[in-house]
Tab-separated table of C-alpha atoms and ligand atoms in Angstrom:
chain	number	residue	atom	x	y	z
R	1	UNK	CA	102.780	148.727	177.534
R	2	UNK	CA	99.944	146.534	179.420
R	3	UNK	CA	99.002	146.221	182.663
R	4	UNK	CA	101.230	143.237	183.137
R	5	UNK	CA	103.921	145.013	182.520
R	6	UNK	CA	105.418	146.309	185.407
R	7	UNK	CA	105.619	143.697	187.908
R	8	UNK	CA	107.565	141.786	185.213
R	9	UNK	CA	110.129	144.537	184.988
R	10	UNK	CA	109.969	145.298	189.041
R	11	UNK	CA	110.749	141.036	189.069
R	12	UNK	CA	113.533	141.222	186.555
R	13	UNK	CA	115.115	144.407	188.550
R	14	UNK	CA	115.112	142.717	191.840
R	15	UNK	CA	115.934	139.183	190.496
R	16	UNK	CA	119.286	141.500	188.410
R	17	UNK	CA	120.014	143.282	192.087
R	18	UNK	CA	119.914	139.599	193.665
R	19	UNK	CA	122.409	138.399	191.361
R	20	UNK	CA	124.895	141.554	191.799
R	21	UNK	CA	124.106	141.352	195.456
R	22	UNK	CA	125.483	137.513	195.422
R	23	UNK	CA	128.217	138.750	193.128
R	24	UNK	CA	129.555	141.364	195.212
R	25	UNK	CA	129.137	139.195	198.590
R	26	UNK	CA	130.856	136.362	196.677
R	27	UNK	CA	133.258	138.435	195.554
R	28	UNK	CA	134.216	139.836	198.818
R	29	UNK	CA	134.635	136.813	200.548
R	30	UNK	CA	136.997	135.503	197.517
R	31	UNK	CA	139.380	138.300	198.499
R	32	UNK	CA	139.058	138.167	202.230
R	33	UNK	CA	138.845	134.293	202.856
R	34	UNK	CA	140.664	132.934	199.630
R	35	UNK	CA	144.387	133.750	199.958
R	36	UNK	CA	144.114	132.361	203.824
R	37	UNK	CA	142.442	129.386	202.416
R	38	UNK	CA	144.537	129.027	199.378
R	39	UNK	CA	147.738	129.504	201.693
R	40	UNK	CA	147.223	127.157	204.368
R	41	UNK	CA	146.299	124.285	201.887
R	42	UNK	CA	149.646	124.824	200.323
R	43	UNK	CA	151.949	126.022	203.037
R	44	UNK	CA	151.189	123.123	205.006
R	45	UNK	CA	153.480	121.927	208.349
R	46	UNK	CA	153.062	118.100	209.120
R	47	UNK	CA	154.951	118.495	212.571
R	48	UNK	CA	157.800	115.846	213.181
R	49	UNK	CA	159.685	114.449	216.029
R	50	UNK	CA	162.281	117.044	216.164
R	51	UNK	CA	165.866	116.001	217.939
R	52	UNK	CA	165.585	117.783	221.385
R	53	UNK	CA	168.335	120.545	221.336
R	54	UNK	CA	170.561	120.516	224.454
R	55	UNK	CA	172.003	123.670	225.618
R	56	UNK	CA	175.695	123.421	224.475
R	57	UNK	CA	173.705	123.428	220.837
R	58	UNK	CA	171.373	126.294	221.729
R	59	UNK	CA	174.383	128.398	222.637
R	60	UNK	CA	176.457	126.895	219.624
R	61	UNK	CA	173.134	127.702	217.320
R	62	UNK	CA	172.742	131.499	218.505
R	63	UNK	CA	176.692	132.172	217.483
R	64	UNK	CA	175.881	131.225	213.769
R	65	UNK	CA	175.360	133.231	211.203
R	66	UNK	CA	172.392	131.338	209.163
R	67	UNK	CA	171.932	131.505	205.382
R	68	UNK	CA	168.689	130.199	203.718
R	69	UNK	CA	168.958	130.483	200.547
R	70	UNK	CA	164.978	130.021	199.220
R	71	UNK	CA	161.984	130.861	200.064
R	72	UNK	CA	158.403	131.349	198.253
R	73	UNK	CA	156.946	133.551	200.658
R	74	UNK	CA	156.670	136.594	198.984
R	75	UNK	CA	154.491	135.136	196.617
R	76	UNK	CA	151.554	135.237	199.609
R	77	UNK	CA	149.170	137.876	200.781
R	78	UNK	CA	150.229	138.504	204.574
R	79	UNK	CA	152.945	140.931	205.808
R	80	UNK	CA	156.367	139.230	206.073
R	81	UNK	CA	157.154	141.459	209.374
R	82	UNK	CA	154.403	140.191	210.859
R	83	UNK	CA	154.397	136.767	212.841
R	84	UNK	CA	151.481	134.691	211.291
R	85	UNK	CA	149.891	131.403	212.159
R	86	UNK	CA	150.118	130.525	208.676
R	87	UNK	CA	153.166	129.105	206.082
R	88	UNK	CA	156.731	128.875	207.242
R	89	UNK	CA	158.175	131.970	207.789
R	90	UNK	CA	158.026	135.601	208.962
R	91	UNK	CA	160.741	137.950	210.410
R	92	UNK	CA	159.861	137.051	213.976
R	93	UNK	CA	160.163	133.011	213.737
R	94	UNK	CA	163.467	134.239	211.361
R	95	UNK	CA	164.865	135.807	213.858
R	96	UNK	CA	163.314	133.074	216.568
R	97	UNK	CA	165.664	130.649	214.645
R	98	UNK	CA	168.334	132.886	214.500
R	99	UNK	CA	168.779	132.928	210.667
R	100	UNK	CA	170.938	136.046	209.780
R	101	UNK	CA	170.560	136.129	205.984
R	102	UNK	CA	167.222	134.531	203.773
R	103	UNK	CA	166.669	134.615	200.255
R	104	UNK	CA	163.346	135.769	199.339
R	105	UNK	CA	162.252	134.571	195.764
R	106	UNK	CA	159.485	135.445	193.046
R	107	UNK	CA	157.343	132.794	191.872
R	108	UNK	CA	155.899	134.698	188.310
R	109	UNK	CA	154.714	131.216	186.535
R	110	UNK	CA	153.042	128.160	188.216
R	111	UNK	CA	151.466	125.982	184.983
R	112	UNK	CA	148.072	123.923	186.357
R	113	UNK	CA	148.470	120.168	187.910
R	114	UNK	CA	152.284	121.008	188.371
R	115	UNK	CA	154.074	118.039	189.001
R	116	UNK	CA	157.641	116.997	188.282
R	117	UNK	CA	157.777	115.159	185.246
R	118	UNK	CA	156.421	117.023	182.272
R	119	UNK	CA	154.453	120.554	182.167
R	120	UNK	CA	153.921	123.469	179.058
R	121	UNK	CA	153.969	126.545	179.319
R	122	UNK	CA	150.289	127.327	178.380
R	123	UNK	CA	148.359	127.532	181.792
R	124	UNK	CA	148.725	129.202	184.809
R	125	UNK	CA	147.764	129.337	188.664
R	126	UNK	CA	149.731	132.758	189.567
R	127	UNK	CA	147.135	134.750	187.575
R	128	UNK	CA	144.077	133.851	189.709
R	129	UNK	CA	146.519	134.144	193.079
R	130	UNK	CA	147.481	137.927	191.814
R	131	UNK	CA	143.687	138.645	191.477
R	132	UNK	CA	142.476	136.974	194.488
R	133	UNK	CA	145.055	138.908	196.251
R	134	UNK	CA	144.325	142.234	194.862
R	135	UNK	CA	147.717	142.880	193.474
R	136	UNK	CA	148.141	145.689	191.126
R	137	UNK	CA	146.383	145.131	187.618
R	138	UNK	CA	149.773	145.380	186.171
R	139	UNK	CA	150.474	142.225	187.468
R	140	UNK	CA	147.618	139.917	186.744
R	141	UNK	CA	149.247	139.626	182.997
R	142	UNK	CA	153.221	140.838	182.867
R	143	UNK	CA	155.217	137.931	184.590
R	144	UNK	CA	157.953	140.770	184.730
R	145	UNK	CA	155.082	143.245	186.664
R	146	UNK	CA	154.947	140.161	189.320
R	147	UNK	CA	158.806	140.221	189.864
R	148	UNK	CA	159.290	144.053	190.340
R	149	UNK	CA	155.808	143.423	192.482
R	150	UNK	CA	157.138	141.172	194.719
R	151	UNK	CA	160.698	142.976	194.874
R	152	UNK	CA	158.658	146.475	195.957
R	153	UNK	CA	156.730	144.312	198.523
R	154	UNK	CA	160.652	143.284	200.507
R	155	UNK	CA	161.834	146.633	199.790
R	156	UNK	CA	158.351	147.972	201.575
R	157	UNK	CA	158.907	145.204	204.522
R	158	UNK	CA	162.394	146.279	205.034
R	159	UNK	CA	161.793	149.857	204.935
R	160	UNK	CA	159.312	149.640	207.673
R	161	UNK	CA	160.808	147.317	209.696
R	162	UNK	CA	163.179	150.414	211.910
R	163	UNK	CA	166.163	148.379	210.390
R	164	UNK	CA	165.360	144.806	211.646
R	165	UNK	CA	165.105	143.865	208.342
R	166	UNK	CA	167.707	144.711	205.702
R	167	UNK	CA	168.216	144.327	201.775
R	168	UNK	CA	172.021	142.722	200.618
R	169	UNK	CA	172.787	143.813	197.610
R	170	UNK	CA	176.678	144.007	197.820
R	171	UNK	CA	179.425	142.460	199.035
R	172	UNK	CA	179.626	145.064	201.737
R	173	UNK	CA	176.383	145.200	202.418
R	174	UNK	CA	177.028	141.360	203.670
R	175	UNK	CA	179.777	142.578	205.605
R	176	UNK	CA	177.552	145.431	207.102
R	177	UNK	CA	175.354	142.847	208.154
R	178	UNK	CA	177.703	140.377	209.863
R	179	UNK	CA	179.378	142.709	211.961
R	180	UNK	CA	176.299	144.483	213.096
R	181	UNK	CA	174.839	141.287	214.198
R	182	UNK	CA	178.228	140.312	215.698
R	183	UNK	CA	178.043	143.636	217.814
R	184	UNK	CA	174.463	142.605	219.012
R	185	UNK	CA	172.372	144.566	216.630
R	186	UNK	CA	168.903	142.800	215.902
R	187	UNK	CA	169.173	142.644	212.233
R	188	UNK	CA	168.309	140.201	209.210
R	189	UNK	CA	169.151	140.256	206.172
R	190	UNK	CA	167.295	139.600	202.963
R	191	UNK	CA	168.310	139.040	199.650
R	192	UNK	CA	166.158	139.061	196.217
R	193	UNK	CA	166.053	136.365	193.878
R	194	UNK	CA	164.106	134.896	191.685
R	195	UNK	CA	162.998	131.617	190.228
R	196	UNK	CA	163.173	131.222	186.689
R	197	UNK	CA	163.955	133.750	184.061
R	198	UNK	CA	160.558	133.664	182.411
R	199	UNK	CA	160.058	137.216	183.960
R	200	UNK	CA	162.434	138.475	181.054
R	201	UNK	CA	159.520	137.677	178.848
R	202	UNK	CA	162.199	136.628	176.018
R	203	UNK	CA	163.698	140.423	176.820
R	204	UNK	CA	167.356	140.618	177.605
R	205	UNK	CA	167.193	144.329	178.390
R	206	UNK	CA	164.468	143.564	181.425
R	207	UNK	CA	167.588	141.622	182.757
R	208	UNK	CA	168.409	145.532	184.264
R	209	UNK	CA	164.838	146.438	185.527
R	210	UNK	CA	165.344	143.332	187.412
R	211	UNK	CA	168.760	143.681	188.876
R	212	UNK	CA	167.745	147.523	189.880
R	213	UNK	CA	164.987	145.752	191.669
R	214	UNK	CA	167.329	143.795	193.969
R	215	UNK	CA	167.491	140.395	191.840
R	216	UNK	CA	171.486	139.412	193.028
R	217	UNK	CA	170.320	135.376	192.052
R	218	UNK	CA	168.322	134.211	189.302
R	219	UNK	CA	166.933	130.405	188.907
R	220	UNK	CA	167.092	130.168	184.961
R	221	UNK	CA	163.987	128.160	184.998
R	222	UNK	CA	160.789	127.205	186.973
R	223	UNK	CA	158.451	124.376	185.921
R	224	UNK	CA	158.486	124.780	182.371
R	225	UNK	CA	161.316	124.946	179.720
R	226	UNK	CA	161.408	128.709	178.858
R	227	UNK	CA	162.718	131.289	176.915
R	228	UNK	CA	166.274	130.722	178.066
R	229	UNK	CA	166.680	127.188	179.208
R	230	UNK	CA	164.940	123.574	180.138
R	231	UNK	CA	163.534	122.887	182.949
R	232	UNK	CA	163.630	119.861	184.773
R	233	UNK	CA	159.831	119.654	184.504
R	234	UNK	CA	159.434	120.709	181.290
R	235	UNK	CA	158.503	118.809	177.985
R	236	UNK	CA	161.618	119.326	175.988
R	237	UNK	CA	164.438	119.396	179.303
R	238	UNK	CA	166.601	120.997	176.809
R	239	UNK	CA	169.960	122.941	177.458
R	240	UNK	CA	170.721	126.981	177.346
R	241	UNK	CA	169.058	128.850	174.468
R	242	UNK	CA	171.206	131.309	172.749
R	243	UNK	CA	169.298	134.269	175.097
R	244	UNK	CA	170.194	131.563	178.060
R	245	UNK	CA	173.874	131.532	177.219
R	246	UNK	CA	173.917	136.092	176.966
R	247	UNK	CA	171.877	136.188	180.264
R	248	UNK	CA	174.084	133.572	182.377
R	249	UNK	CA	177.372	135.961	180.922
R	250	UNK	CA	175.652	139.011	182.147
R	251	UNK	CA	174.718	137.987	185.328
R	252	UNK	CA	178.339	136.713	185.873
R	253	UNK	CA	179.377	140.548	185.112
R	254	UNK	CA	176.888	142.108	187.384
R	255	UNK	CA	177.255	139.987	190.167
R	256	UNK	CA	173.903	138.138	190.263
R	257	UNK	CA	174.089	134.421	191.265
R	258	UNK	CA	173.348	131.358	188.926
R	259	UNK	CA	170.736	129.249	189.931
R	260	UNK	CA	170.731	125.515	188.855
R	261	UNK	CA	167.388	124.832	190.405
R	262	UNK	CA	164.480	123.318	188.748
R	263	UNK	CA	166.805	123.516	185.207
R	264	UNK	CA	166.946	120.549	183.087
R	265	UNK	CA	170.131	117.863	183.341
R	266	UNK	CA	171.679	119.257	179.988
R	267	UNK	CA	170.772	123.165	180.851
R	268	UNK	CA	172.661	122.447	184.505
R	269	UNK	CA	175.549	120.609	182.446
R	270	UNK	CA	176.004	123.655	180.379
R	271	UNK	CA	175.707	126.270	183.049
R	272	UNK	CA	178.156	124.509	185.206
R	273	UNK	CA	180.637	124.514	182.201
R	274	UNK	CA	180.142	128.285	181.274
R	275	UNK	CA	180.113	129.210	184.901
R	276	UNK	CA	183.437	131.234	185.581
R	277	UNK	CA	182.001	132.284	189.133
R	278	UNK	CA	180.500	130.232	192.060
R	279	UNK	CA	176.944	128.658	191.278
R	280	UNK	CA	174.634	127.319	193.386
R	281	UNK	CA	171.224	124.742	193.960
R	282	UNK	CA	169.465	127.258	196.002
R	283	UNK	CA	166.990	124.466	197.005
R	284	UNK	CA	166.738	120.796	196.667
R	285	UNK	CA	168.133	117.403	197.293
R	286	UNK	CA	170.406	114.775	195.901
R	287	UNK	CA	169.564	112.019	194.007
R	288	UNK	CA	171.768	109.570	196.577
R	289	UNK	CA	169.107	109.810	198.909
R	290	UNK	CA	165.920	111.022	197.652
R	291	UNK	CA	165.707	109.568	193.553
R	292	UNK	CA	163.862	112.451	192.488
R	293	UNK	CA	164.620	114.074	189.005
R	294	UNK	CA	164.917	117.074	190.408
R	295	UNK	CA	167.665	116.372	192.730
R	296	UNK	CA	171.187	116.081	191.894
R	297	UNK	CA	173.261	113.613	190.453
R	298	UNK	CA	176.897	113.066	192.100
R	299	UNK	CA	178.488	114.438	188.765
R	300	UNK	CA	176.487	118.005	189.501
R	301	UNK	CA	177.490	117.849	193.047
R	302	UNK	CA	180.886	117.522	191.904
R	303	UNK	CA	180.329	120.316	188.888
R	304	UNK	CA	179.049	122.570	191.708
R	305	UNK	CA	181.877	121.896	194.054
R	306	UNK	CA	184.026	122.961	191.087
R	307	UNK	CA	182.768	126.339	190.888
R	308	UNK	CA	183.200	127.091	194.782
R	309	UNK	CA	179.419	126.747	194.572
R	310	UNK	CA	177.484	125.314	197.416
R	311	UNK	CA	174.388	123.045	197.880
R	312	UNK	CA	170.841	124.163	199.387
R	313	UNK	CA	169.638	121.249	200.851
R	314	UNK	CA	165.849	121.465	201.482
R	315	UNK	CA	163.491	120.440	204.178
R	316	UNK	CA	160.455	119.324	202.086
R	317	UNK	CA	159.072	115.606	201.132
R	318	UNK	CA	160.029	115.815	197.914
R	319	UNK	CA	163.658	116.972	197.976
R	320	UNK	CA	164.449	115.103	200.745
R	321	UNK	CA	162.041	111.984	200.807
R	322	UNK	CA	161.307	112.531	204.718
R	323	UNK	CA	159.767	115.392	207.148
R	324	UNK	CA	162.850	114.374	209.478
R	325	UNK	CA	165.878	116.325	210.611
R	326	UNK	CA	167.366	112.726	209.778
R	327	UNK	CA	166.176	113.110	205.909
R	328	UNK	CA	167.825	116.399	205.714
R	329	UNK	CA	171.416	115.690	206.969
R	330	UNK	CA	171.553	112.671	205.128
R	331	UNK	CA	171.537	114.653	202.075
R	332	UNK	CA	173.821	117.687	203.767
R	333	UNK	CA	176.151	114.498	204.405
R	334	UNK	CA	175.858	113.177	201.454
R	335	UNK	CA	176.995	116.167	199.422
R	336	UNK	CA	179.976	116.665	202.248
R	337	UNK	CA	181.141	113.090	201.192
R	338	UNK	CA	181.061	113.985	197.276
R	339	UNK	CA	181.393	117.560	197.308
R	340	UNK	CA	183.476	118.754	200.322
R	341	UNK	CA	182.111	120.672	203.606
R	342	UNK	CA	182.658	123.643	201.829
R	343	UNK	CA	179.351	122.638	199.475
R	344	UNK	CA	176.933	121.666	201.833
R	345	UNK	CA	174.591	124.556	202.662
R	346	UNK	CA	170.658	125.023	203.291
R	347	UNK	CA	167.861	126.452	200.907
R	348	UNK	CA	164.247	125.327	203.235
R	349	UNK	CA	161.658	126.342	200.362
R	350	UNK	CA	159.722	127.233	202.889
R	351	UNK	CA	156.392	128.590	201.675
R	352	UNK	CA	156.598	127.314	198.289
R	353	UNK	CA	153.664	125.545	198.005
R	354	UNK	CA	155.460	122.552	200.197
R	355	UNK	CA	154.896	120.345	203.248
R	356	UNK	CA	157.436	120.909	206.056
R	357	UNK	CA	157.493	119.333	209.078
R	358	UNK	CA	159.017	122.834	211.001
R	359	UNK	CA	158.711	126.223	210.144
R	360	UNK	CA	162.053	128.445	210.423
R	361	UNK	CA	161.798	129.362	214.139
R	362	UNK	CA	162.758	125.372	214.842
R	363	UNK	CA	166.180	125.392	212.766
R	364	UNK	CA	168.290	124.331	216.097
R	365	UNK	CA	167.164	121.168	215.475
R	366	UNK	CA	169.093	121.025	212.119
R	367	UNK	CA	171.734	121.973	214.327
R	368	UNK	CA	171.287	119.305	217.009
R	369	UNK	CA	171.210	116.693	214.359
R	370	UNK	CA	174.739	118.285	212.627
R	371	UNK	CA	176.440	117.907	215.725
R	372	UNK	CA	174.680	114.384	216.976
R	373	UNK	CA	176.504	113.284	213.620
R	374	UNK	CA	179.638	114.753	214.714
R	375	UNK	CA	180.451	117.441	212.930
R	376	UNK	CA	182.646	120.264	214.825
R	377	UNK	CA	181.436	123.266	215.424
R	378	UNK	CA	183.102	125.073	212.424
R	379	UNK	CA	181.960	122.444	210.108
R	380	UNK	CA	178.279	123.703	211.491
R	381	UNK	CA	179.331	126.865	211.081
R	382	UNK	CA	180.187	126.557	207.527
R	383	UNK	CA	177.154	123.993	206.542
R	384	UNK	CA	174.423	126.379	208.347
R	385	UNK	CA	175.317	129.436	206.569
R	386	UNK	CA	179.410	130.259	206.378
R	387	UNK	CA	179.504	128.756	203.221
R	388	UNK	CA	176.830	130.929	201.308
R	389	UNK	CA	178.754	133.730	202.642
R	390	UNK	CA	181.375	133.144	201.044
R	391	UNK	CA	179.529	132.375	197.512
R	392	UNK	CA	178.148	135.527	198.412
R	393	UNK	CA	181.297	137.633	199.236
R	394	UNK	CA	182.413	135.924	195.906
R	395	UNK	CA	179.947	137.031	193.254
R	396	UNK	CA	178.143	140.129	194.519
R	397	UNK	CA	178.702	143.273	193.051
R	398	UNK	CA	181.407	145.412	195.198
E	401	ZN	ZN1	161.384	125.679	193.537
């Protein structure tokens, strides 16, 4: 070796420890600063003019028993018992807004520059949000790993919640719930679901790891047609598949609830006529009002009304066309008028990557707005959450 020799290597050894050094910061900060960042760009609220709520409709609101029916927020990296100053919801603002029962869901498949006309199947935005947020290595490739993930992380939250939080999994465990909260005990419930059935990875046999996790409702697709139906967003928006039709049969028997959002016109046609139990939109909006694909025509209002299904009216732009309290019981009346008051129910997707313009602690002022439109109080009864109940009560296992 020369005399030049050394300094060379010493430079290439501290210019290599510079560059791990910058990795390793980097790095760190990705994990600690991303999901905060990545959450509040998505989870956004633009604040509207919410109705005031006078206190005949505070007192009327607090006697409810309030059923969302979707939410995205187990999907993030902050504790759901935990009140945050980010997304939509957490058990304090639930129970601030007095809801009594919310579906939690599991995103496992978000394609790239999502949008709701046309999308494949071939990219993904999940797998950098599971690595950013640390998840378990199991679940940076298995879309089934991110299900039973995000079903461990509610069955973690509720077991550490002293029993303010509480799984449904049965019809009595719905029962439980009501008449504990009737007799004043501070209690909400939570029920797993999740949205679309691309987490059986083709696999009708993972249909049981699934419904051992919790899963009692199942959105057959997400933003892409998959293995067992087309989605609304998809390329080919086609109907069941053959695995579609043996999963929607099975579900029936267990006692898991059918899902019609995000599914393709001719996939909701189908499940609607194979349905022998009550299904449901868990979240969305009707085309009457808000002419978005995704939203439903009157003929699938009708179709659900058929079942004894109900209606999750959402509180986003894009199911609703409007941040207003206005915007939202347009479309709740709107499915009254088509599909009875026994349809009309809510499903927020709060946290699902949408713009709201309240987070869940504000929901008197869906109330307020019910009963400025004059519905009675057992009409808001039913709307806010009485009628998921009763699809509840209806297709959960005993
Ligand atoms: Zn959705």
């Amino acid at each position: 070796m020369g005399e030049g020799a050394r300094p060379k290597r010493r430079w290439i050894k501290i210019m290599l420890l510079s560059l791990l050094g910058l990795v390793v910061v980097g790095a760190t900060g990705f994990f600690t600063f991303a999901p905060r960042i990545v959450e509040n760009g998505q989870n956004r609220i633009e604040p509207a003019k919410l109705p005031e709520v006078s206190a005949s409709t505070q007192e009327l609101h607090d006697s409810l028993e309030i059923v969302d029916m979707h939410s995205d927020t187990l999907m993030w990296d902050r504790d759901i018992l935990d009140r945050s100053d980010r997304g939509h919801m957490d058990l304090p603002r639930l129970e601030d807004g007095n809801v009594a029962l919310q579906v939690f869901s599991s995103v496992s498949k978000s394609p790239k520059g999502q949008n709701y006309d046309s999308n494949t199947d071939e990219t993904d935005n999940i797998t950098l949000l599971t690595i950013a947020q640390l998840q378990p290595p199991r679940t940076w490739r298995s879309l089934l790993e991110r299900s039973l993930y995000h079903a461990s992380k509610l069955r973690d939250a509720a077991k550490d919640s002293d029993g303010t939080l509480r799984l449904i999994r049965t019809r009595g465990d719905v029962a439980k719930l009501i008449s504990d909260r009737e007799a004043g005990t501070k209690v909400t419930g939570a029920l797993f679901s999740v949205e679309g059935l691309q987490n059986l990875e083709g696999d009708f046999d993972n249909l049981d790891k699934l419904y051992d996790a919790g899963m009692r409702m199942a959105g057959f697709t997400h933003f892409f047609d998959n293995e067992v139906a087309g989605s609304m967003h998809g390329v080919e928006k086609g109907g069941l598949t053959d695995l579609g039709r043996r999963v929607l049969t099975e579900m029936e028997r267990r006692g898991i609830i059918v899902d019609i959002a995000h599914a393709s016109h001719d996939a909701v046609a189908e499940m609607l006529e194979l349905a022998t139990k009550p299904v449901v939109l868990s979240h969305g909006g009707v085309q009457a009002t808000c002419k978005v694909n995704r939203n439903l025509t009157d003929d699938e209002i009708r179709g659900v009304a058929a079942t004894g299904g109900v209606v999750g009216v959402g509180y986003w732009d894009a199911a609703v066309c409007d941040l207003t309290t206005k915007a939202v019981v347009d479309a709740i009346d709107h499915v009254v008028e088509v599909g009875g008051i026994e349809t009309a129910a809510l499903g927020s997707d709060y946290d699902g990557a949408t713009t709201v313009g309240w987070d869940t602690s504000h929901l008197a002022a869906i109330t307020q707005e019910l009963v400025d439109r004059g519905y009675d109080d057992d009409q808001v009864a039913a709307i806010m959450g009485g009628n998921t109940l009763r699809v509840l009560q209806a297709t959960l296992p005993e």
